[in-house]
XYZ file of C-alpha atoms in Angstrom:
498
model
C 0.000 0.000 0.000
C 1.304 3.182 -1.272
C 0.716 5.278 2.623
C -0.637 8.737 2.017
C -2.164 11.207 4.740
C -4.887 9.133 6.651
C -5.455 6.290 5.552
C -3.595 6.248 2.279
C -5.964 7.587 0.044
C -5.911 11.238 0.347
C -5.629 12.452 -3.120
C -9.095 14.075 -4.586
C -8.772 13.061 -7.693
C -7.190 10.063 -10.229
C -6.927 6.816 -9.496
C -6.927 4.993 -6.569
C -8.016 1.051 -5.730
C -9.213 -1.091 -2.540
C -9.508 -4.767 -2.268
C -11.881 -6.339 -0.201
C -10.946 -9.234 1.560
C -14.646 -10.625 2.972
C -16.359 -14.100 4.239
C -17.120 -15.338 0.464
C -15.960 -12.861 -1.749
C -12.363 -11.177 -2.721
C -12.773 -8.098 -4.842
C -10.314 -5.584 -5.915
C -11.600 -2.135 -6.947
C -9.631 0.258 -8.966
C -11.507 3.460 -9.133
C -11.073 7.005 -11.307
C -12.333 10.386 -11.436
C -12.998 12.532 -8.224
C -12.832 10.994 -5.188
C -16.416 12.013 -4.156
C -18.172 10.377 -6.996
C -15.933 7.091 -7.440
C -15.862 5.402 -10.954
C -14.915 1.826 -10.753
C -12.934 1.185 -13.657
C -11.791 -2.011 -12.539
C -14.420 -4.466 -10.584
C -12.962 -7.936 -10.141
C -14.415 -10.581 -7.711
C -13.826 -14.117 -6.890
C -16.394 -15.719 -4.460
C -13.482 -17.965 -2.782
C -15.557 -18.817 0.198
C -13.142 -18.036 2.664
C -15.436 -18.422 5.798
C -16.911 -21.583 4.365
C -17.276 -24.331 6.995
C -15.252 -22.503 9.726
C -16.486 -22.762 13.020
C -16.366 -20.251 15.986
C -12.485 -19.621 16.136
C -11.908 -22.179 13.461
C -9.414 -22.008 10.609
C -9.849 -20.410 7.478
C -10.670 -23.084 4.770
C -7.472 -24.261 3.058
C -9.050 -24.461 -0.292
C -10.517 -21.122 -0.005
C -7.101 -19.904 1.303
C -5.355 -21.211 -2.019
C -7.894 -19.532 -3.923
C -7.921 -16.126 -2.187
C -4.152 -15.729 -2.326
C -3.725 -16.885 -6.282
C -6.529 -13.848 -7.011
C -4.382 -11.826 -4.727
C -1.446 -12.195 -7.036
C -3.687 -12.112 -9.760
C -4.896 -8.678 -8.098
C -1.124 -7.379 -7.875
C -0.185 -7.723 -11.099
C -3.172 -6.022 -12.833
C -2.482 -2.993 -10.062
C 1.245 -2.864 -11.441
C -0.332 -2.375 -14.911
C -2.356 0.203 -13.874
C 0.487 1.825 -12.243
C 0.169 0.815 -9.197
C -2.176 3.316 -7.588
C -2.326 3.823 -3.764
C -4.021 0.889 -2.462
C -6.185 -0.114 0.352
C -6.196 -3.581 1.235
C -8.798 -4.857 3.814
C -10.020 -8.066 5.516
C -13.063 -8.585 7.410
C -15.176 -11.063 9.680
C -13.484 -14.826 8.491
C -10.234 -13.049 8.820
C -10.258 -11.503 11.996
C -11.895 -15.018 13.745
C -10.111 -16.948 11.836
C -7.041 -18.856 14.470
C -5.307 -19.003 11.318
C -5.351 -15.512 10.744
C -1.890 -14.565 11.291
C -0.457 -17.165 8.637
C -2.755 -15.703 5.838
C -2.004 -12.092 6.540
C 1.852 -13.074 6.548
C 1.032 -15.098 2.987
C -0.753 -12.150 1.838
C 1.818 -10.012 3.288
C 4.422 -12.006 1.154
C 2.595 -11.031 -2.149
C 3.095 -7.386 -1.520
C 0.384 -6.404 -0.018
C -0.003 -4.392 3.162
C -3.585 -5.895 4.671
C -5.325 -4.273 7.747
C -7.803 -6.315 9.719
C -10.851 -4.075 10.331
C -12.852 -5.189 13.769
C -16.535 -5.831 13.471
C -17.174 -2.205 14.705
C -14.913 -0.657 12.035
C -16.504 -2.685 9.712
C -19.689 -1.157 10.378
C -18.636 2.664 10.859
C -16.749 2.188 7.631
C -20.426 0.530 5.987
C -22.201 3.394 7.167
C -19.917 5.815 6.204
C -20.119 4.281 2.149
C -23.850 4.452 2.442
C -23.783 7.807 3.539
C -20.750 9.284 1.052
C -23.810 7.946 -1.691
C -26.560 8.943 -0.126
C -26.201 12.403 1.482
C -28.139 13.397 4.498
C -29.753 10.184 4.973
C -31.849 8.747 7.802
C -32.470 4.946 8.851
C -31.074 1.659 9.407
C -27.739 0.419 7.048
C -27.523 -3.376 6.815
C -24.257 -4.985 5.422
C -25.109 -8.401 5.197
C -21.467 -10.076 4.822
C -20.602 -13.734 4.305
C -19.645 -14.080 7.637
C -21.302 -11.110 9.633
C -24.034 -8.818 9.513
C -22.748 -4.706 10.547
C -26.219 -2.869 11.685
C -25.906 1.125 11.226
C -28.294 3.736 12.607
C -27.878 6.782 10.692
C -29.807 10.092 11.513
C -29.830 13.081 8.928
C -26.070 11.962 7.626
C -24.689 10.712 10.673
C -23.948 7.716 12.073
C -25.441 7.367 15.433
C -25.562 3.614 16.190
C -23.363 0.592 15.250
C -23.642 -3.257 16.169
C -21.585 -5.980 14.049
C -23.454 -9.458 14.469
C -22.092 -12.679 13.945
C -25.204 -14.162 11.672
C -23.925 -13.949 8.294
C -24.772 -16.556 5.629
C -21.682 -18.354 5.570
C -21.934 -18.400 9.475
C -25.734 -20.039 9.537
C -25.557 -22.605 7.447
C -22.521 -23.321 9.343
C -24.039 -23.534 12.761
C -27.318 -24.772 11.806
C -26.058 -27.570 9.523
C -28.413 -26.519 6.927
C -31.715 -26.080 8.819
C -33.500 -22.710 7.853
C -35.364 -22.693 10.943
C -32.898 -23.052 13.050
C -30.758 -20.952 11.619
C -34.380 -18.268 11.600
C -34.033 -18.511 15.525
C -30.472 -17.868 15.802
C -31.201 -14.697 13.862
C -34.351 -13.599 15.640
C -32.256 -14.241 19.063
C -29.334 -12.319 17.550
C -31.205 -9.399 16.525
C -33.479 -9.436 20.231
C -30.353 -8.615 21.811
C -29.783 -5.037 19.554
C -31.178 -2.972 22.209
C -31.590 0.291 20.354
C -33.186 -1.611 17.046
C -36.718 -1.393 18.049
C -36.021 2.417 20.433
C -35.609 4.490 17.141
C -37.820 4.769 14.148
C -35.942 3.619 10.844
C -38.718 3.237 8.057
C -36.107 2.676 5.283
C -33.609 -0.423 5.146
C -30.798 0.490 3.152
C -28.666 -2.806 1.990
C -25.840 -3.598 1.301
C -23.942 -6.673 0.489
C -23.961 -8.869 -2.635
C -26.712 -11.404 -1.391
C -28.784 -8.902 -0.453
C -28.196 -7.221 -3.725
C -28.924 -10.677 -5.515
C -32.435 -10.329 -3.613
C -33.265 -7.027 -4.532
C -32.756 -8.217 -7.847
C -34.787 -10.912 -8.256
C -37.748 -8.881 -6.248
C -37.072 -6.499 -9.320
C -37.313 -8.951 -12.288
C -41.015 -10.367 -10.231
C -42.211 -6.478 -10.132
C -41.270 -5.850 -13.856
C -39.333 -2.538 -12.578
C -38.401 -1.049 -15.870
C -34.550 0.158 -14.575
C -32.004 -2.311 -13.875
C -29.771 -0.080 -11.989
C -29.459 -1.413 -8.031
C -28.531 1.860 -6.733
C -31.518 2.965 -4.918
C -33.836 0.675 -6.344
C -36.379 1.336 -3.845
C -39.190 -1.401 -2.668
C -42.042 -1.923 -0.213
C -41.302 -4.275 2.731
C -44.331 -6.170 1.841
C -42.836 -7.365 -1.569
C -39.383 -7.713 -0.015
C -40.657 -9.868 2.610
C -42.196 -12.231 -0.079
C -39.704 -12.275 -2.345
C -37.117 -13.929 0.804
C -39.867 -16.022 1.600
C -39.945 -17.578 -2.204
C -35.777 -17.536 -2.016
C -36.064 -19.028 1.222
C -38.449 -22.054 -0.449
C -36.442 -22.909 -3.367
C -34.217 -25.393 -4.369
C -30.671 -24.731 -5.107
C -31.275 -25.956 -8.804
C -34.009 -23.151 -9.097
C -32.211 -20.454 -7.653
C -29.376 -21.450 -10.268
C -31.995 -20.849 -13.100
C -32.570 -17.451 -11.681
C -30.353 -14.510 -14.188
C -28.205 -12.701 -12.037
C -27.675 -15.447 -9.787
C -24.200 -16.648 -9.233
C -23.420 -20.416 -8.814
C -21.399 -19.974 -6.177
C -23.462 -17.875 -4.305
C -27.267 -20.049 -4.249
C -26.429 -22.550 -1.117
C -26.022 -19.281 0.869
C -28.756 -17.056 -1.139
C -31.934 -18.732 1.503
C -30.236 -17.804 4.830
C -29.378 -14.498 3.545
C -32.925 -13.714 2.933
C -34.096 -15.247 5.869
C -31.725 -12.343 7.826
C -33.663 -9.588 5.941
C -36.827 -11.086 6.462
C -35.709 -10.858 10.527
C -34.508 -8.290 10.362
C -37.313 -5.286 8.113
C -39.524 -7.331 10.359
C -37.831 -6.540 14.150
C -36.719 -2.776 12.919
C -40.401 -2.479 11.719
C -39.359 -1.087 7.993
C -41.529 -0.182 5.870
C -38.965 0.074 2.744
C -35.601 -1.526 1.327
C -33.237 0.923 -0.736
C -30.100 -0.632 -2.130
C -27.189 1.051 -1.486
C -23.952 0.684 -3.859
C -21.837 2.356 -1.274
C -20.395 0.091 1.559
C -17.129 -0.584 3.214
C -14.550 0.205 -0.111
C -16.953 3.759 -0.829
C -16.665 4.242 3.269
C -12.859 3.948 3.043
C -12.665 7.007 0.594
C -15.369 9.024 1.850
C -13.216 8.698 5.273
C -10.018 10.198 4.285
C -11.582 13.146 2.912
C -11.434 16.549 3.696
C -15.255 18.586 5.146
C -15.178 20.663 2.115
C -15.081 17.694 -0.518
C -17.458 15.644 1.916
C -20.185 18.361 1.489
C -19.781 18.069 -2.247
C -22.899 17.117 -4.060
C -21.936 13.643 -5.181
C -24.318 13.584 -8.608
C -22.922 16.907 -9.350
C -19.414 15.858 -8.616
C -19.812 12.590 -10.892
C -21.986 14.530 -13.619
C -19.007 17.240 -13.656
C -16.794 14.586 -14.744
C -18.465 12.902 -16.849
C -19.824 15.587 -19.045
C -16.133 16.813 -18.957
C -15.022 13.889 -20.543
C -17.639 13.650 -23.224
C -17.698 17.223 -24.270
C -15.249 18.719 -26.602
C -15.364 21.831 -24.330
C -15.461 21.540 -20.831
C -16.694 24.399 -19.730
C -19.630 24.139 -21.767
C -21.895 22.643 -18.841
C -21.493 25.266 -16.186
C -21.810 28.047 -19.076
C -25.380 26.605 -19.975
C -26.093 26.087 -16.061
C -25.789 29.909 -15.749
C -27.605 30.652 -18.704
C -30.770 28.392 -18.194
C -30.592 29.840 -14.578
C -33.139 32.824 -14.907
C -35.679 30.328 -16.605
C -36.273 28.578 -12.869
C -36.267 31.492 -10.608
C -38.240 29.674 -7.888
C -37.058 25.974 -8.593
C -36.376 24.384 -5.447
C -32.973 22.836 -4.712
C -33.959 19.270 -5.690
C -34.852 20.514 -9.057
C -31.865 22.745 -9.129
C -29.471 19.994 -8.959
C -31.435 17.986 -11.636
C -31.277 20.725 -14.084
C -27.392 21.330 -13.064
C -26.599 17.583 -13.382
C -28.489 17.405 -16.399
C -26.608 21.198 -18.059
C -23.242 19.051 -17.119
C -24.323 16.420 -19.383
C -25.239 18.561 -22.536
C -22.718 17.199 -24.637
C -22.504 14.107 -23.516
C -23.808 12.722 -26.891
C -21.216 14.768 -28.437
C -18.631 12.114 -29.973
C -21.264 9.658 -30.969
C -23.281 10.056 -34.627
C -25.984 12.500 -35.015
C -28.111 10.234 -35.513
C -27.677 8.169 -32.110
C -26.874 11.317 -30.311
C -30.444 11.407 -28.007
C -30.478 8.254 -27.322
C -26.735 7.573 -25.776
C -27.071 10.577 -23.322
C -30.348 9.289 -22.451
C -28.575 5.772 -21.747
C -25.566 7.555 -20.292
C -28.129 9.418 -17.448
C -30.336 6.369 -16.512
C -27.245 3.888 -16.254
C -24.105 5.671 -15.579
C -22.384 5.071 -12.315
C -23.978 8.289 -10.561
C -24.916 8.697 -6.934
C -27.036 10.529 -4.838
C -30.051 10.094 -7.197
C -33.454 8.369 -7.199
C -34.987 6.103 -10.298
C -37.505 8.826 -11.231
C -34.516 11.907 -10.958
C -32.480 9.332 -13.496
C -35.494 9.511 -15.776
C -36.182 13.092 -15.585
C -31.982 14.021 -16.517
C -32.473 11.568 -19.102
C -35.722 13.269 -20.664
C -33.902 16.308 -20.503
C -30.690 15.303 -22.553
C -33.216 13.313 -25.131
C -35.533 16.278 -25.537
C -31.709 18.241 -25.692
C -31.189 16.289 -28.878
C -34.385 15.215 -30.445
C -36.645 18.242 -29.157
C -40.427 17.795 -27.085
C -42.067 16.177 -30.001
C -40.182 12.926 -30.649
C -40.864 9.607 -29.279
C -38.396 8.649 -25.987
C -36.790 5.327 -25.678
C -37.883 3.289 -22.879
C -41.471 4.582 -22.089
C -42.035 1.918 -19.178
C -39.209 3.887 -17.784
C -40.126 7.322 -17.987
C -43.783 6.601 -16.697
C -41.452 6.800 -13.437
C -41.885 10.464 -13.618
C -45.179 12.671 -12.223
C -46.604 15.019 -14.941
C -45.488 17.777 -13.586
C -42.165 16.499 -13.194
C -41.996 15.079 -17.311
C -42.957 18.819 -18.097
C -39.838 20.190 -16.273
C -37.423 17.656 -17.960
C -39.017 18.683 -21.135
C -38.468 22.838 -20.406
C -34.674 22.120 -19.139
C -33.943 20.277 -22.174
C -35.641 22.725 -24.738
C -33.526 25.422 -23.078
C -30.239 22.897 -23.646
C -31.256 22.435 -26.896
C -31.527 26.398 -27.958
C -28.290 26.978 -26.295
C -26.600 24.436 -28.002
C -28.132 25.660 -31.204
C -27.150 29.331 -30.735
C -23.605 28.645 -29.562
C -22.582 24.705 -30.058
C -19.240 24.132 -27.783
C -18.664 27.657 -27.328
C -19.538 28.784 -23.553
C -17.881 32.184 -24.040
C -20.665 33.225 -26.299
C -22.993 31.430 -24.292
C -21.668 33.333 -21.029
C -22.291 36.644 -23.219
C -25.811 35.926 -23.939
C -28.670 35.894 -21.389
C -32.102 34.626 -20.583
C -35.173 36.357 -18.801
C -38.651 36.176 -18.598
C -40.352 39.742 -18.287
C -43.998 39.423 -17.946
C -45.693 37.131 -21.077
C -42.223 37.612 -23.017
C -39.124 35.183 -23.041
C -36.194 37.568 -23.887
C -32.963 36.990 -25.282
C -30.191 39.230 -25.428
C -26.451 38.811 -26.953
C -23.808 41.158 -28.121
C -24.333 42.492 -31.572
C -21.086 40.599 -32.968
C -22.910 37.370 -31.912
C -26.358 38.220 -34.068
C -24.982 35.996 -37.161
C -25.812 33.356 -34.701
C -29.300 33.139 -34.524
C -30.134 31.616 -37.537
C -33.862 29.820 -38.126
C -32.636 26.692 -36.477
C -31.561 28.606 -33.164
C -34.576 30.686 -33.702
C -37.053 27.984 -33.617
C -35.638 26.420 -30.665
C -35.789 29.881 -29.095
C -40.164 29.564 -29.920
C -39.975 26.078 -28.917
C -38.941 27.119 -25.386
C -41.065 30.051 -24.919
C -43.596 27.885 -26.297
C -42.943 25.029 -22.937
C -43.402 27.969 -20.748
C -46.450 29.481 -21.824
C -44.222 32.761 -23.264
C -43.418 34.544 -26.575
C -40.127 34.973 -27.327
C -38.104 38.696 -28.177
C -34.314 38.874 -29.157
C -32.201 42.100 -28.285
C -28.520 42.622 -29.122
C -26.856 45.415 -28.814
């Protein structure tokens, strides 16, 4: 590990990596972009199974062992080609129980690899701190549901307030109960009894994390037909979660196999995972499940960073980079953020950052062909790696950037997905990306004339006003786009230069 201030990852920006040494699964992470919006560039996992058939204080399973370390040196050598960017490398529950312990960290040591073994309450800070770093100013109850452990976070308004690391991960249960789901049900209800301060606060919304529970969430998405695929706050009622572990829970290990999205390796431990959420929305009383993609790896970043970078919006932060990379001019998105301000005097800050996000992304169809232009930046908003951002606020960037491209009056890909979106909310997208597309028509890839032009509604009249050198640049296209916009707010539209 290359040992920067903190905890070795200090640096706000390029690229950076963390491998996660857990229960079942070893994962490396190698990450670009800025630090409070991560891109993984680099997602590799191998479900080795590391806390498979250990008991309480047993030894790490020699198999598993083998397999973890030659994916560790598999790991190292893909980090040199990558040029070896600072590193975080991090073991959890089998690990730190494990009596063995000591001669894997010295094997792992012996690759070249610096390993820290985080304790169960660690664990758990660290969890809450990824779910937070993604989901800013949340409230309610993390779960990390771990091969070998489940970490239970209370979080209040952005702040972690509670922590409790359990011993009743999947790996664990079937373990102990030799394969009996009711068994292993009581272990977990008796586990969960003893979290005083579970039941004390109110927590309506379960965010999870964890692949198992993510695996879950999925299949309760394919049953409900949910139009997105994205995980990231894929929101659902505790109702249908509860039934969808009840129908994991029932099947057979050949069934769950059939199951898309399911891995192999991962369906003997898939039923006593869902009988822990099951447990557990029903002892915290939750009334919703949001999956989180932040956990442990996005807590060890958002840790080492500075309050100022913390507060950062992390859509905007991730939208900023994005759109920088796509554009040919990257300054182009905060030019057309200032001059689409005037447009939404009164827009409330949920809709501000929407409309920002989305002025970011302008050119984000850019490099593609013309004629596939609308439809990639669409794509790009509703399954790019962004944060801090609901289903129906993916839909409503992506309307934008379509209607940016195509105009109001063409048919959107994906309808299922933009019925996501309230009326009122499809008619805001639609204004935001009329007033991307006139900019981009007046001034394409040119924010200083877009910084020398302005917007502003005065009474019935939309009013535009430029320089008199820039007048060559309305031509009809620009000044039909300038009508269409007027037209989406109820206004006529004036020009002035001068």
């Amino acid at each position: 590990m290359t040992a920067e201030a903190g905890n070795g990852l200090a640096d706000d920006s390029g690229r950076w990596a963390i491998i996660d040494i857990g229960s079942n699964s070893v994962r490396l992470v190698i990450y670009d972009g800025p630090r409070r919006a991560p891109f993984p560039i680099c997602n590799e996992k191998a479900l080795c199974g590391l806390g498979r058939d250990m008991d309480d204080g047993g030894a790490l399973n020699a198999q598993a062992v083998d397999g973890a370390l030659a994916i560790l040196a598999r790991f190292k050598t893909l980090l040199r080609e990558h040029g070896d960017p600072p590193t975080r490398v991090v073991a959890t529950a089998a690990v730190r129980e494990a009596r063995n312990s000591t001669d894997f960290v010295k094997a792992v040591e012996r690759i070249g690899f610096q390993i820290d073994v985080i304790p169960g309450a660690e664990e758990a800070r660290l969890s809450g701190l990824g779910v937070i770093s993604f989901e800013p100013g949340a409230s309610g109850l993390v779960g990390d549901m771990g091969g070998g452990s489940l970490e239970l976070i209370r979080i209040e308004n952005g702040a972690i307030r509670e922590t409790t690391s359990l011993s009743i991960g999947p790996l664990r249960l079937m373990q102990h109960s030799k394969g009996d789901l009711k068994f292993a049900a009581g272990e977990v209800d008796q586990a969960l009894a003893g979290v005083s301060w579970l039941r004390r606060f109110d927590t309506p919304s379960l965010f999870a994390v964890g692949g198992a529970w993510r695996a879950i969430a999925r299949i309760n998405m394919q049953l409900r037909r949910h139009p997105l695929s994205v995980l990231h706050h894929y929101e659902a009622p505790a109702r249908q979660v509860k039934e969808t572990c009840d129908l994991v829970a029932r099947q057979s290990k050949s069934s769950l196999e059939e199951i898309p999205g399911v891995s192999s390796k991962r369906v003997d431990t898939l039923p006593f995972a869902a009988i822990v959420l099951r447990s557990l929305m029903n002892a915290a009383e939750c009334d919703r499940l949001i999956v989180s993609a932040g956990g442990i790896r996005e807590g060890l970043l958002f840790d080492g960073l500075p309050a100022e970078v913390r507060a950062q919006d992390p859509l905007i932060a991730g939208a900023r980079f994005l759109g920088r990379r796509f554009s040919p001019n990257a300054e182009i998105g905060d030019a057309v953020a200032a001059f689409t301000a005037p447009l939404f005097r009164d827009e409330a800050e949920a809709h501000r950052r929407l409309r920002l996000a989305a002025c970011l992304l302008t050119d984000a169809g850019a490099y593609f062909h013309p004629d596939l232009r609308g439809v990639q930046a669409f794509d790009t908003a509703l399954r790019a790696p962004f944060y801090g951002v609901t289903h129906p606020e993916r839909a409503a960037i992506a309307l934008s950037l379509f209607c940016r491209h195509e105009g109001a009056n063409a048919a959107a890909p994906e309808p299922q997905i933009l019925a996501l979106l309230s009326e009122d909310e499809r008619r805001r997208a639609v204004q935001v990306g009329l007033a991307l597309r006139f900019a981009s028509a007046f001034a394409p890839k040119a924010p200083l004339a877009i910084r020398a032009a302005s917007l502003s509604v005065d009474g019935d009249r939309l009013t535009f006003r430029a320089p008199s050198n820039l007048r060559p640049l309305m031509d009809d296209a620009a000044s039909r786009r300038l009508d269409a916009l007027a037209g989406a707010f109820g206004l006529k539209a004036t020009t002035a230069f001068g």
